[in-house]
């Protein structure tokens, strides 16, 4: 019944809808919203658990001393393989709506970042992210894991924060 247009009364105003019809319509709309949210965030728990794999890829690459891969062809192949695996893993996450948060150079946003340390740096505005210790991840508009960051302290006042960026 809610799909039928409301007929205007003799003054041209739509007639009021019966409370039962309005309640039914509200329940239907809420169910549609919940169904859409379930579809969007269905993999949230799995994604929260799996993003640590990306950290392990990065740790494996960082464990190779600079220049060592250039001297040893087998090690170079291993590093390239791990790098390709990490890229593919991140692309799969991206296809499923999971985005990496890498805020280097941005103004600290407590909704997306977790400050683990402040570092004096008068050259940058106070509150600027100097270093990302661990990237964060989000799915749609929800944060799965905030980025762990080092924030500048002691510089000029930060500019008005822009829209938070979520990068792949």
Short mmCIF file of C-alpha atoms in Angstrom, two decimals:
data_model
loop_
_atom_site.label_atom_id
_atom_site.label_comp_id
_atom_site.label_asym_id
_atom_site.label_seq_id
_atom_site.Cartn_x
_atom_site.Cartn_y
_atom_site.Cartn_z
CA UNK A 1 0.00 0.00 0.00
CA UNK A 2 2.89 2.36 0.68
CA UNK A 3 3.79 2.16 -3.02
CA UNK A 4 0.53 3.88 -3.97
CA UNK A 5 0.69 7.63 -4.44
CA UNK A 6 -1.00 9.74 -1.81
CA UNK A 7 -4.09 11.40 -3.18
CA UNK A 8 -4.45 15.10 -2.53
CA UNK A 9 -7.41 16.26 -0.49
CA UNK A 10 -9.75 19.01 -1.72
CA UNK A 11 -7.19 21.70 -0.69
CA UNK A 12 -4.38 20.02 -2.68
CA UNK A 13 -2.43 18.70 0.37
CA UNK A 14 -1.68 14.97 0.52
CA UNK A 15 -3.86 13.06 2.93
CA UNK A 16 -2.11 11.77 6.05
CA UNK A 17 -0.90 8.18 5.94
CA UNK A 18 -2.31 5.76 8.47
CA UNK A 19 0.18 5.09 11.30
CA UNK A 20 0.17 1.35 10.55
CA UNK A 21 1.16 1.92 6.92
CA UNK A 22 3.85 4.37 7.96
CA UNK A 23 5.25 1.92 10.57
CA UNK A 24 5.32 -0.88 8.00
CA UNK A 25 7.12 1.38 5.54
CA UNK A 26 9.70 2.34 8.21
CA UNK A 27 10.32 -1.34 9.06
CA UNK A 28 10.81 -2.14 5.36
CA UNK A 29 13.28 0.74 4.92
CA UNK A 30 15.22 -0.28 8.04
CA UNK A 31 15.42 -3.89 6.84
CA UNK A 32 16.75 -2.68 3.46
CA UNK A 33 19.42 -0.56 5.22
CA UNK A 34 20.44 -3.50 7.43
CA UNK A 35 20.63 -5.80 4.41
CA UNK A 36 22.84 -3.28 2.58
CA UNK A 37 25.11 -2.89 5.64
CA UNK A 38 25.38 -6.66 6.01
CA UNK A 39 26.44 -6.97 2.39
CA UNK A 40 28.98 -4.14 2.75
CA UNK A 41 30.55 -5.27 6.00
CA UNK A 42 30.10 -9.05 5.86
CA UNK A 43 33.84 -9.70 5.55
CA UNK A 44 34.88 -7.20 8.25
CA UNK A 45 35.86 -9.77 10.87
CA UNK A 46 37.77 -11.89 8.35
CA UNK A 47 39.45 -8.81 6.87
CA UNK A 48 40.48 -7.56 10.34
CA UNK A 49 42.17 -10.90 10.97
CA UNK A 50 43.84 -11.17 7.56
CA UNK A 51 45.40 -7.69 7.24
CA UNK A 52 48.26 -8.87 9.46
CA UNK A 53 49.45 -10.97 6.53
CA UNK A 54 50.37 -7.75 4.71
CA UNK A 55 52.46 -6.69 7.71
CA UNK A 56 54.34 -9.98 7.51
CA UNK A 57 55.07 -9.45 3.81
CA UNK A 58 56.52 -6.02 4.67
CA UNK A 59 58.58 -7.47 7.54
CA UNK A 60 59.99 -10.16 5.24
CA UNK A 61 61.06 -7.55 2.69
CA UNK A 62 62.51 -5.25 5.37
CA UNK A 63 64.52 -8.13 6.88
CA UNK A 64 66.76 -8.25 3.81
CA UNK A 65 69.75 -5.92 4.38
CA UNK A 66 70.13 -3.12 1.81
CA UNK A 67 72.20 -4.26 -1.16
CA UNK A 68 72.13 -7.95 -0.14
CA UNK A 69 69.58 -8.82 -2.80
CA UNK A 70 71.81 -7.25 -5.47
CA UNK A 71 74.71 -9.50 -4.50
CA UNK A 72 72.74 -12.76 -4.28
CA UNK A 73 70.50 -13.69 -7.23
CA UNK A 74 68.55 -16.25 -5.17
CA UNK A 75 67.81 -13.66 -2.47
CA UNK A 76 66.83 -11.14 -5.14
CA UNK A 77 64.33 -13.64 -6.59
CA UNK A 78 62.93 -14.30 -3.12
CA UNK A 79 62.45 -10.57 -2.40
CA UNK A 80 60.79 -10.06 -5.79
CA UNK A 81 58.47 -13.00 -5.13
CA UNK A 82 57.48 -11.69 -1.71
CA UNK A 83 56.91 -8.21 -3.18
CA UNK A 84 54.71 -9.61 -5.95
CA UNK A 85 52.76 -11.67 -3.40
CA UNK A 86 52.21 -8.57 -1.26
CA UNK A 87 50.99 -6.54 -4.26
CA UNK A 88 48.57 -9.30 -5.28
CA UNK A 89 47.33 -9.64 -1.69
CA UNK A 90 46.63 -5.89 -1.48
CA UNK A 91 44.82 -5.98 -4.84
CA UNK A 92 42.59 -8.79 -3.59
CA UNK A 93 41.78 -6.80 -0.45
CA UNK A 94 41.02 -3.74 -2.60
CA UNK A 95 38.65 -5.75 -4.83
CA UNK A 96 36.70 -6.65 -1.70
CA UNK A 97 36.48 -3.06 -0.46
CA UNK A 98 39.39 -3.14 2.02
CA UNK A 99 41.69 -0.14 1.63
CA UNK A 100 45.08 0.56 3.15
CA UNK A 101 45.49 3.74 5.23
CA UNK A 102 48.98 5.21 4.74
CA UNK A 103 48.85 8.80 6.07
CA UNK A 104 52.48 9.94 5.77
CA UNK A 105 52.53 13.75 5.55
CA UNK A 106 48.86 14.17 6.45
CA UNK A 107 47.42 15.84 9.54
CA UNK A 108 46.75 13.38 12.37
CA UNK A 109 43.14 12.15 12.38
CA UNK A 110 42.16 10.28 15.57
CA UNK A 111 39.42 8.45 13.66
CA UNK A 112 41.95 6.85 11.28
CA UNK A 113 45.27 6.99 13.13
CA UNK A 114 46.73 5.93 16.45
CA UNK A 115 49.62 8.10 17.62
CA UNK A 116 52.24 5.96 19.34
CA UNK A 117 54.90 8.64 19.59
CA UNK A 118 55.46 12.37 19.19
CA UNK A 119 58.68 13.63 17.68
CA UNK A 120 59.89 17.25 17.83
CA UNK A 121 60.04 18.77 14.36
CA UNK A 122 59.66 22.57 14.09
CA UNK A 123 59.73 22.41 10.27
CA UNK A 124 56.31 20.74 10.01
CA UNK A 125 52.96 21.77 11.47
CA UNK A 126 52.24 20.18 14.82
CA UNK A 127 50.13 17.07 14.35
CA UNK A 128 51.57 16.10 10.96
CA UNK A 129 52.18 12.37 10.52
CA UNK A 130 55.94 11.92 10.15
CA UNK A 131 56.14 8.16 9.90
CA UNK A 132 53.76 5.23 9.62
CA UNK A 133 54.86 2.38 11.84
CA UNK A 134 52.00 0.13 10.78
CA UNK A 135 49.50 0.97 8.04
CA UNK A 136 45.83 0.93 8.89
CA UNK A 137 42.95 -0.57 6.96
CA UNK A 138 39.32 0.37 6.36
CA UNK A 139 36.35 -1.24 4.71
CA UNK A 140 33.91 1.21 3.15
CA UNK A 141 33.67 3.93 5.81
CA UNK A 142 34.65 1.81 8.84
CA UNK A 143 38.17 1.49 10.20
CA UNK A 144 39.30 -2.12 10.61
CA UNK A 145 42.61 -1.11 12.16
CA UNK A 146 43.93 2.42 12.69
CA UNK A 147 47.34 3.31 11.27
CA UNK A 148 50.00 3.44 14.00
CA UNK A 149 51.90 6.69 13.45
CA UNK A 150 54.62 9.05 14.71
CA UNK A 151 53.32 12.62 14.89
CA UNK A 152 55.27 15.93 14.64
CA UNK A 153 55.35 18.09 17.75
CA UNK A 154 56.33 21.73 18.16
CA UNK A 155 55.78 23.17 14.69
CA UNK A 156 53.24 25.72 13.52
CA UNK A 157 49.53 25.16 14.08
CA UNK A 158 48.15 22.64 11.59
CA UNK A 159 45.97 23.80 8.72
CA UNK A 160 42.33 22.86 8.74
CA UNK A 161 42.21 19.08 8.23
CA UNK A 162 40.99 17.94 4.84
CA UNK A 163 38.88 14.90 4.09
CA UNK A 164 40.64 11.77 5.35
CA UNK A 165 42.29 9.84 2.56
CA UNK A 166 42.16 6.09 2.38
CA UNK A 167 44.79 4.79 -0.01
CA UNK A 168 45.27 1.48 -1.62
#
